[in-house]
mmCIF file of C-alpha atoms in Angstrom:
data_model
loop_
_atom_site.group_PDB
_atom_site.id
_atom_site.type_symbol
_atom_site.label_atom_id
_atom_site.label_comp_id
_atom_site.label_asym_id
_atom_site.label_seq_id
_atom_site.Cartn_x
_atom_site.Cartn_y
_atom_site.Cartn_z
ATOM 1 C CA UNK S 1 95.701 -75.483 -77.740
ATOM 2 C CA UNK S 2 98.558 -78.117 -79.120
ATOM 3 C CA UNK S 3 97.853 -79.799 -82.014
ATOM 4 C CA UNK S 4 97.990 -83.666 -81.977
ATOM 5 C CA UNK S 5 97.016 -86.295 -84.290
ATOM 6 C CA UNK S 6 92.975 -85.980 -82.715
ATOM 7 C CA UNK S 7 93.075 -82.446 -83.202
ATOM 8 C CA UNK S 8 93.580 -82.591 -86.548
ATOM 9 C CA UNK S 9 91.484 -85.356 -87.723
ATOM 10 C CA UNK S 10 88.736 -82.526 -86.298
ATOM 11 C CA UNK S 11 89.489 -79.949 -88.644
ATOM 12 C CA UNK S 12 86.287 -79.099 -90.991
ATOM 13 C CA UNK S 13 85.666 -76.389 -93.671
ATOM 14 C CA UNK S 14 84.159 -73.538 -92.092
ATOM 15 C CA UNK S 15 83.866 -71.265 -95.033
ATOM 16 C CA UNK S 16 84.262 -71.242 -98.828
ATOM 17 C CA UNK S 17 85.386 -68.717 -101.085
ATOM 18 C CA UNK S 18 84.612 -68.512 -105.092
ATOM 19 C CA UNK S 19 86.375 -64.916 -105.526
ATOM 20 C CA UNK S 20 87.951 -66.546 -108.828
ATOM 21 C CA UNK S 21 87.186 -67.411 -112.413
ATOM 22 C CA UNK S 22 90.253 -69.392 -112.678
ATOM 23 C CA UNK S 23 92.680 -71.982 -110.766
ATOM 24 C CA UNK S 24 94.398 -70.771 -107.888
ATOM 25 C CA UNK S 25 98.253 -70.784 -108.048
ATOM 26 C CA UNK S 26 99.412 -69.209 -104.835
ATOM 27 C CA UNK S 27 98.564 -68.134 -101.730
ATOM 28 C CA UNK S 28 100.680 -66.439 -98.401
ATOM 29 C CA UNK S 29 99.632 -65.689 -95.065
ATOM 30 C CA UNK S 30 100.449 -62.481 -93.345
ATOM 31 C CA UNK S 31 103.161 -63.066 -90.405
ATOM 32 C CA UNK S 32 100.575 -62.065 -87.948
ATOM 33 C CA UNK S 33 98.246 -64.585 -89.169
ATOM 34 C CA UNK S 34 95.673 -61.939 -89.587
ATOM 35 C CA UNK S 35 94.817 -61.981 -93.574
ATOM 36 C CA UNK S 36 96.002 -64.150 -96.189
ATOM 37 C CA UNK S 37 96.488 -63.053 -100.192
ATOM 38 C CA UNK S 38 96.124 -65.386 -103.175
ATOM 39 C CA UNK S 39 97.339 -64.745 -106.767
ATOM 40 C CA UNK S 40 95.277 -66.670 -109.974
ATOM 41 C CA UNK S 41 95.510 -67.653 -113.477
ATOM 42 C CA UNK S 42 92.887 -64.895 -113.804
ATOM 43 C CA UNK S 43 95.085 -62.395 -112.855
ATOM 44 C CA UNK S 44 93.626 -61.138 -109.989
ATOM 45 C CA UNK S 45 95.099 -60.705 -106.416
ATOM 46 C CA UNK S 46 92.467 -61.068 -103.438
ATOM 47 C CA UNK S 47 93.069 -60.232 -99.950
ATOM 48 C CA UNK S 48 91.363 -62.461 -97.192
ATOM 49 C CA UNK S 49 90.520 -60.948 -93.849
ATOM 50 C CA UNK S 50 90.997 -64.284 -91.555
ATOM 51 C CA UNK S 51 89.146 -63.226 -88.417
ATOM 52 C CA UNK S 52 86.263 -62.123 -89.907
ATOM 53 C CA UNK S 53 86.443 -64.627 -92.751
ATOM 54 C CA UNK S 54 85.828 -62.564 -95.773
ATOM 55 C CA UNK S 55 87.519 -61.148 -98.963
ATOM 56 C CA UNK S 56 88.546 -57.839 -98.165
ATOM 57 C CA UNK S 57 89.842 -56.354 -101.812
ATOM 58 C CA UNK S 58 90.646 -57.234 -104.761
ATOM 59 C CA UNK S 59 93.444 -55.994 -106.726
ATOM 60 C CA UNK S 60 94.555 -57.136 -110.731
ATOM 61 C CA UNK S 61 97.558 -57.574 -112.192
ATOM 62 C CA UNK S 62 95.886 -58.177 -116.207
ATOM 63 C CA UNK S 63 99.085 -56.775 -117.557
ATOM 64 C CA UNK S 64 101.906 -59.032 -116.570
ATOM 65 C CA UNK S 65 99.620 -61.484 -114.979
ATOM 66 C CA UNK S 66 100.397 -62.840 -111.001
ATOM 67 C CA UNK S 67 101.706 -66.110 -109.610
ATOM 68 C CA UNK S 68 103.926 -66.635 -106.403
ATOM 69 C CA UNK S 69 102.702 -64.356 -103.771
ATOM 70 C CA UNK S 70 104.426 -63.274 -101.060
ATOM 71 C CA UNK S 71 103.999 -61.381 -98.082
ATOM 72 C CA UNK S 72 107.068 -58.642 -97.419
ATOM 73 C CA UNK S 73 107.570 -57.582 -93.825
ATOM 74 C CA UNK S 74 104.864 -55.064 -93.864
ATOM 75 C CA UNK S 75 101.618 -56.643 -93.915
ATOM 76 C CA UNK S 76 100.661 -53.942 -96.917
ATOM 77 C CA UNK S 77 103.136 -54.863 -99.263
ATOM 78 C CA UNK S 78 103.819 -58.185 -101.489
ATOM 79 C CA UNK S 79 106.342 -59.593 -104.393
ATOM 80 C CA UNK S 80 105.009 -61.768 -106.854
ATOM 81 C CA UNK S 81 106.288 -63.518 -110.147
ATOM 82 C CA UNK S 82 104.798 -62.726 -113.595
ATOM 83 C CA UNK S 83 103.105 -65.461 -115.756
ATOM 84 C CA UNK S 84 102.342 -63.244 -119.288
ATOM 85 C CA UNK S 85 104.655 -60.655 -121.256
ATOM 86 C CA UNK S 86 108.609 -60.914 -119.015
ATOM 87 C CA UNK S 87 109.647 -62.496 -116.465
ATOM 88 C CA UNK S 88 110.148 -59.768 -113.904
ATOM 89 C CA UNK S 89 109.361 -59.626 -110.732
ATOM 90 C CA UNK S 90 107.419 -56.843 -109.097
ATOM 91 C CA UNK S 91 106.836 -55.382 -105.378
ATOM 92 C CA UNK S 92 103.540 -53.958 -105.355
ATOM 93 C CA UNK S 93 102.172 -51.738 -102.151
ATOM 94 C CA UNK S 94 98.661 -53.359 -102.072
ATOM 95 C CA UNK S 95 97.749 -50.041 -99.654
ATOM 96 C CA UNK S 96 97.352 -48.126 -103.270
ATOM 97 C CA UNK S 97 97.667 -50.722 -105.617
ATOM 98 C CA UNK S 98 101.111 -48.872 -106.997
ATOM 99 C CA UNK S 99 104.479 -51.060 -107.679
ATOM 100 C CA UNK S 100 107.049 -49.542 -105.833
ATOM 101 C CA UNK S 101 110.006 -51.630 -107.347
ATOM 102 C CA UNK S 102 110.825 -53.806 -110.441
ATOM 103 C CA UNK S 103 113.423 -56.553 -110.413
ATOM 104 C CA UNK S 104 114.564 -57.753 -113.688
ATOM 105 C CA UNK S 105 116.471 -60.354 -114.763
ATOM 106 C CA UNK S 106 115.122 -63.783 -114.881
ATOM 107 C CA UNK S 107 114.910 -64.947 -118.322
ATOM 108 C CA UNK S 108 112.129 -67.529 -118.144
ATOM 109 C CA UNK S 109 109.307 -68.425 -116.199
ATOM 110 C CA UNK S 110 110.391 -67.906 -111.986
ATOM 111 C CA UNK S 111 109.326 -70.848 -110.779
ATOM 112 C CA UNK S 112 110.610 -70.161 -106.580
ATOM 113 C CA UNK S 113 110.161 -67.826 -104.634
ATOM 114 C CA UNK S 114 111.058 -67.068 -100.809
ATOM 115 C CA UNK S 115 111.250 -64.143 -98.898
ATOM 116 C CA UNK S 116 113.389 -64.260 -95.879
ATOM 117 C CA UNK S 117 111.981 -64.381 -92.288
ATOM 118 C CA UNK S 118 113.815 -61.358 -90.798
ATOM 119 C CA UNK S 119 115.092 -58.558 -93.077
ATOM 120 C CA UNK S 120 114.540 -57.248 -97.015
ATOM 121 C CA UNK S 121 116.454 -60.340 -98.823
ATOM 122 C CA UNK S 122 114.734 -62.533 -100.990
ATOM 123 C CA UNK S 123 115.677 -65.139 -103.554
ATOM 124 C CA UNK S 124 114.591 -66.847 -106.587
ATOM 125 C CA UNK S 125 114.888 -69.465 -109.089
ATOM 126 C CA UNK S 126 114.074 -69.867 -112.315
ATOM 127 C CA UNK S 127 113.881 -72.218 -115.167
ATOM 128 C CA UNK S 128 116.639 -70.212 -116.329
ATOM 129 C CA UNK S 129 118.703 -72.164 -113.998
ATOM 130 C CA UNK S 130 119.177 -69.358 -112.098
ATOM 131 C CA UNK S 131 119.154 -68.568 -108.451
ATOM 132 C CA UNK S 132 118.952 -64.714 -108.273
ATOM 133 C CA UNK S 133 119.004 -63.189 -104.743
ATOM 134 C CA UNK S 134 117.642 -59.387 -104.178
ATOM 135 C CA UNK S 135 117.311 -56.594 -101.554
ATOM 136 C CA UNK S 136 113.455 -55.240 -101.715
ATOM 137 C CA UNK S 137 115.162 -52.136 -102.021
ATOM 138 C CA UNK S 138 117.054 -52.064 -104.965
ATOM 139 C CA UNK S 139 115.782 -53.159 -108.530
ATOM 140 C CA UNK S 140 119.424 -54.948 -108.928
ATOM 141 C CA UNK S 141 120.263 -58.408 -108.184
ATOM 142 C CA UNK S 142 122.506 -58.830 -105.318
ATOM 143 C CA UNK S 143 123.914 -62.274 -106.199
ATOM 144 C CA UNK S 144 123.567 -64.805 -109.609
ATOM 145 C CA UNK S 145 124.247 -68.277 -109.066
ATOM 146 C CA UNK S 146 124.061 -70.887 -112.270
ATOM 147 C CA UNK S 147 122.684 -74.426 -111.994
ATOM 148 C CA UNK S 148 122.320 -77.481 -114.064
ATOM 149 C CA UNK S 149 118.526 -77.755 -113.822
ATOM 150 C CA UNK S 150 115.275 -76.410 -112.429
ATOM 151 C CA UNK S 151 115.469 -75.148 -109.039
ATOM 152 C CA UNK S 152 113.719 -74.656 -105.998
ATOM 153 C CA UNK S 153 114.945 -72.627 -103.266
ATOM 154 C CA UNK S 154 113.492 -71.388 -99.979
ATOM 155 C CA UNK S 155 115.253 -69.746 -96.798
ATOM 156 C CA UNK S 156 115.393 -70.824 -93.372
ATOM 157 C CA UNK S 157 113.421 -69.883 -90.452
ATOM 158 C CA UNK S 158 116.520 -67.498 -89.018
ATOM 159 C CA UNK S 159 117.423 -66.335 -92.873
ATOM 160 C CA UNK S 160 120.710 -67.489 -92.256
ATOM 161 C CA UNK S 161 121.088 -69.569 -94.562
ATOM 162 C CA UNK S 162 118.852 -70.933 -97.660
ATOM 163 C CA UNK S 163 118.573 -74.212 -99.371
ATOM 164 C CA UNK S 164 118.801 -74.889 -103.099
ATOM 165 C CA UNK S 165 117.342 -77.821 -105.016
ATOM 166 C CA UNK S 166 118.862 -78.815 -107.668
ATOM 167 C CA UNK S 167 117.923 -81.566 -110.418
ATOM 168 C CA UNK S 168 116.046 -83.006 -108.430
ATOM 169 C CA UNK S 169 118.585 -84.961 -106.611
ATOM 170 C CA UNK S 170 120.221 -82.963 -104.924
ATOM 171 C CA UNK S 171 119.848 -80.399 -101.756
ATOM 172 C CA UNK S 172 122.656 -77.321 -101.293
ATOM 173 C CA UNK S 173 123.141 -75.455 -98.129
ATOM 174 C CA UNK S 174 124.281 -71.993 -98.825
ATOM 175 C CA UNK S 175 125.377 -69.106 -96.169
ATOM 176 C CA UNK S 176 123.631 -65.982 -96.894
ATOM 177 C CA UNK S 177 126.938 -64.055 -96.281
ATOM 178 C CA UNK S 178 129.222 -66.078 -98.108
ATOM 179 C CA UNK S 179 126.954 -67.689 -100.961
ATOM 180 C CA UNK S 180 129.405 -67.094 -103.934
ATOM 181 C CA UNK S 181 132.067 -69.259 -101.713
ATOM 182 C CA UNK S 182 129.475 -72.234 -103.073
ATOM 183 C CA UNK S 183 127.164 -74.431 -100.388
ATOM 184 C CA UNK S 184 128.653 -75.856 -97.398
ATOM 185 C CA UNK S 185 126.831 -78.739 -97.500
ATOM 186 C CA UNK S 186 125.520 -81.133 -100.100
ATOM 187 C CA UNK S 187 122.971 -83.703 -99.978
ATOM 188 C CA UNK S 188 122.598 -86.227 -102.449
ATOM 189 C CA UNK S 189 119.298 -87.741 -102.900
ATOM 190 C CA UNK S 190 118.143 -90.945 -105.196
ATOM 191 C CA UNK S 191 116.918 -89.679 -108.349
ATOM 192 C CA UNK S 192 113.440 -90.276 -109.210
ATOM 193 C CA UNK S 193 113.159 -90.608 -112.937
ATOM 194 C CA UNK S 194 109.096 -90.814 -112.519
ATOM 195 C CA UNK S 195 108.602 -87.054 -111.287
ATOM 196 C CA UNK S 196 110.515 -83.512 -110.573
ATOM 197 C CA UNK S 197 111.140 -81.634 -107.357
ATOM 198 C CA UNK S 198 108.061 -78.991 -107.389
ATOM 199 C CA UNK S 199 109.212 -76.920 -103.652
ATOM 200 C CA UNK S 200 111.456 -76.843 -100.445
ATOM 201 C CA UNK S 201 110.342 -75.676 -97.076
ATOM 202 C CA UNK S 202 112.124 -75.414 -93.802
ATOM 203 C CA UNK S 203 110.008 -76.314 -90.533
ATOM 204 C CA UNK S 204 109.549 -73.699 -88.474
ATOM 205 C CA UNK S 205 112.398 -75.074 -86.056
ATOM 206 C CA UNK S 206 114.770 -75.131 -88.669
ATOM 207 C CA UNK S 207 115.639 -79.004 -87.719
ATOM 208 C CA UNK S 208 113.725 -80.731 -90.978
ATOM 209 C CA UNK S 209 113.381 -79.672 -94.757
ATOM 210 C CA UNK S 210 110.242 -80.717 -96.759
ATOM 211 C CA UNK S 211 110.751 -81.587 -100.732
ATOM 212 C CA UNK S 212 107.391 -81.706 -102.885
ATOM 213 C CA UNK S 213 107.555 -83.583 -106.266
ATOM 214 C CA UNK S 214 105.088 -83.658 -109.009
ATOM 215 C CA UNK S 215 104.712 -87.392 -107.985
ATOM 216 C CA UNK S 216 102.823 -89.170 -105.881
ATOM 217 C CA UNK S 217 105.228 -88.733 -102.764
ATOM 218 C CA UNK S 218 107.449 -86.387 -100.783
ATOM 219 C CA UNK S 219 110.465 -86.569 -98.742
ATOM 220 C CA UNK S 220 111.359 -85.214 -95.346
ATOM 221 C CA UNK S 221 114.919 -84.550 -94.528
ATOM 222 C CA UNK S 222 116.957 -84.096 -91.937
ATOM 223 C CA UNK S 223 118.095 -80.013 -91.904
ATOM 224 C CA UNK S 224 121.564 -80.999 -90.983
ATOM 225 C CA UNK S 225 122.390 -84.177 -92.086
ATOM 226 C CA UNK S 226 120.156 -84.731 -95.044
ATOM 227 C CA UNK S 227 119.317 -88.053 -94.231
ATOM 228 C CA UNK S 228 115.887 -88.997 -95.760
ATOM 229 C CA UNK S 229 113.817 -89.646 -92.431
ATOM 230 C CA UNK S 230 110.296 -89.957 -94.363
ATOM 231 C CA UNK S 231 108.929 -90.602 -97.467
ATOM 232 C CA UNK S 232 104.974 -89.622 -97.170
ATOM 233 C CA UNK S 233 103.019 -91.275 -100.395
ATOM 234 C CA UNK S 234 99.168 -92.434 -100.816
ATOM 235 C CA UNK S 235 97.335 -89.734 -102.148
ATOM 236 C CA UNK S 236 96.283 -89.437 -105.386
ATOM 237 C CA UNK S 237 98.479 -87.465 -108.396
ATOM 238 C CA UNK S 238 98.278 -89.169 -111.465
ATOM 239 C CA UNK S 239 98.279 -86.116 -114.091
ATOM 240 C CA UNK S 240 102.227 -84.719 -112.471
ATOM 241 C CA UNK S 241 100.328 -81.332 -110.951
ATOM 242 C CA UNK S 242 102.321 -79.037 -108.503
ATOM 243 C CA UNK S 243 100.427 -79.768 -104.804
ATOM 244 C CA UNK S 244 101.618 -77.323 -102.097
ATOM 245 C CA UNK S 245 103.000 -79.576 -99.438
ATOM 246 C CA UNK S 246 103.430 -77.627 -95.894
ATOM 247 C CA UNK S 247 104.234 -78.095 -92.388
ATOM 248 C CA UNK S 248 102.061 -77.471 -89.149
ATOM 249 C CA UNK S 249 103.657 -73.935 -87.354
ATOM 250 C CA UNK S 250 104.835 -76.308 -84.782
ATOM 251 C CA UNK S 251 106.759 -78.252 -86.928
ATOM 252 C CA UNK S 252 105.444 -81.598 -85.876
ATOM 253 C CA UNK S 253 102.792 -82.576 -89.150
ATOM 254 C CA UNK S 254 103.036 -82.760 -92.070
ATOM 255 C CA UNK S 255 100.170 -82.113 -95.081
ATOM 256 C CA UNK S 256 99.422 -81.978 -98.216
ATOM 257 C CA UNK S 257 96.092 -82.096 -100.604
ATOM 258 C CA UNK S 258 95.536 -84.828 -103.548
ATOM 259 C CA UNK S 259 94.043 -84.944 -106.983
ATOM 260 C CA UNK S 260 90.746 -85.784 -105.636
ATOM 261 C CA UNK S 261 90.419 -83.044 -103.649
ATOM 262 C CA UNK S 262 91.283 -84.584 -99.929
ATOM 263 C CA UNK S 263 94.029 -83.177 -97.577
ATOM 264 C CA UNK S 264 96.422 -86.040 -96.177
ATOM 265 C CA UNK S 265 98.074 -85.227 -92.611
ATOM 266 C CA UNK S 266 101.391 -87.411 -91.326
ATOM 267 C CA UNK S 267 103.052 -86.957 -87.775
ATOM 268 C CA UNK S 268 106.553 -86.159 -89.022
ATOM 269 C CA UNK S 269 107.907 -87.684 -86.003
ATOM 270 C CA UNK S 270 106.181 -91.395 -86.222
ATOM 271 C CA UNK S 271 105.814 -91.068 -90.426
ATOM 272 C CA UNK S 272 102.631 -92.350 -89.622
ATOM 273 C CA UNK S 273 99.499 -90.642 -91.800
ATOM 274 C CA UNK S 274 96.641 -89.224 -88.761
ATOM 275 C CA UNK S 275 94.166 -87.895 -91.103
ATOM 276 C CA UNK S 276 92.675 -87.627 -94.316
ATOM 277 C CA UNK S 277 90.146 -84.998 -94.578
ATOM 278 C CA UNK S 278 87.849 -84.575 -97.380
ATOM 279 C CA UNK S 279 86.716 -80.575 -98.166
ATOM 280 C CA UNK S 280 84.929 -81.437 -101.270
ATOM 281 C CA UNK S 281 87.771 -79.999 -103.510
ATOM 282 C CA UNK S 282 86.175 -79.936 -107.201
ATOM 283 C CA UNK S 283 89.876 -80.602 -108.437
ATOM 284 C CA UNK S 284 93.528 -81.303 -107.245
ATOM 285 C CA UNK S 285 94.270 -79.449 -103.936
ATOM 286 C CA UNK S 286 97.364 -76.577 -105.488
ATOM 287 C CA UNK S 287 97.812 -74.728 -102.721
ATOM 288 C CA UNK S 288 97.620 -75.427 -98.887
ATOM 289 C CA UNK S 289 99.258 -73.732 -96.117
ATOM 290 C CA UNK S 290 98.510 -73.664 -92.200
ATOM 291 C CA UNK S 291 97.930 -70.137 -90.656
ATOM 292 C CA UNK S 292 101.517 -69.494 -88.302
ATOM 293 C CA UNK S 293 99.360 -67.703 -85.448
ATOM 294 C CA UNK S 294 95.824 -69.282 -85.586
ATOM 295 C CA UNK S 295 94.578 -72.744 -85.407
ATOM 296 C CA UNK S 296 92.842 -72.572 -88.727
ATOM 297 C CA UNK S 297 94.454 -73.485 -92.241
ATOM 298 C CA UNK S 298 93.583 -72.501 -95.737
ATOM 299 C CA UNK S 299 92.865 -75.034 -98.937
ATOM 300 C CA UNK S 300 92.685 -74.185 -102.558
ATOM 301 C CA UNK S 301 91.887 -75.630 -105.834
ATOM 302 C CA UNK S 302 90.989 -74.521 -109.090
ATOM 303 C CA UNK S 303 88.922 -71.810 -108.143
ATOM 304 C CA UNK S 304 87.857 -72.068 -104.287
ATOM 305 C CA UNK S 305 89.734 -71.375 -101.031
ATOM 306 C CA UNK S 306 88.470 -73.044 -98.787
ATOM 307 C CA UNK S 307 89.478 -71.953 -94.865
ATOM 308 C CA UNK S 308 89.460 -74.892 -92.351
ATOM 309 C CA UNK S 309 88.879 -74.743 -88.455
ATOM 310 C CA UNK S 310 88.257 -76.790 -85.672
ATOM 311 C CA UNK S 311 84.882 -78.463 -85.571
ATOM 312 C CA UNK S 312 82.530 -76.923 -83.163
ATOM 313 C CA UNK S 313 82.347 -79.981 -81.133
ATOM 314 C CA UNK S 314 86.188 -80.142 -79.858
#
């Protein structure tokens, strides 16, 4: 089934999960779309079965906390950042709840984590103003970049380049094989003093980059030329919350949650808003992602995950 404006308007909440006692700070779908994993400020990691629509198991990271959880290529391992004690990234086997490896190095909170879509490489960005490049097979940092400010970063869908957003005003593109030579492209944006960048994502076709902010707008830019194609606004975010924005898997639509619990969807080509979905969330929707393989998406607020599917009338 193809996603269209009408199809997006007909999504409804199918399931509500209340496994958490505190804010859900991140979730990630497995590459095959069969499971989704969440991390929360209550130190829990919850694994959900997308096909059966129910939680499968809960693990805890009480000592170090858990944030920015990401699947690796194996469906039973994840990496995540810590939000207590230290800023080490941890590599966890879900199968037996044992750590496989630690990745120490950052000296302040990790605010960006992106797994390569093709191999065991991942990158992390931290408030210590560095981006580090890692390989799952080694605890040692494979590359280090010093920046002028807080970074956001992400791999492109082919895993050949990564983008770094620096100081909320420029996007730098690096070739993974020669990133130490510096960026091969730099796109300077209009600096907006009212907010800062909180996320950066490539579309699945690699042609677009989505920049999230903690203000009332997100930006869609051309991944090759750096031109701003659209600025999307009109959703509530008065308290400067970090709201996750996402592409649909076909790269055609952009969605973000809002402070008042509604989800706003735009057509990436026309720039027109095509839907506002009300999931009756009680607080800001901090996490929002579309399933990479199935016609569902998930949204999360303070302590609830909602699983959305097409309404039965469609």
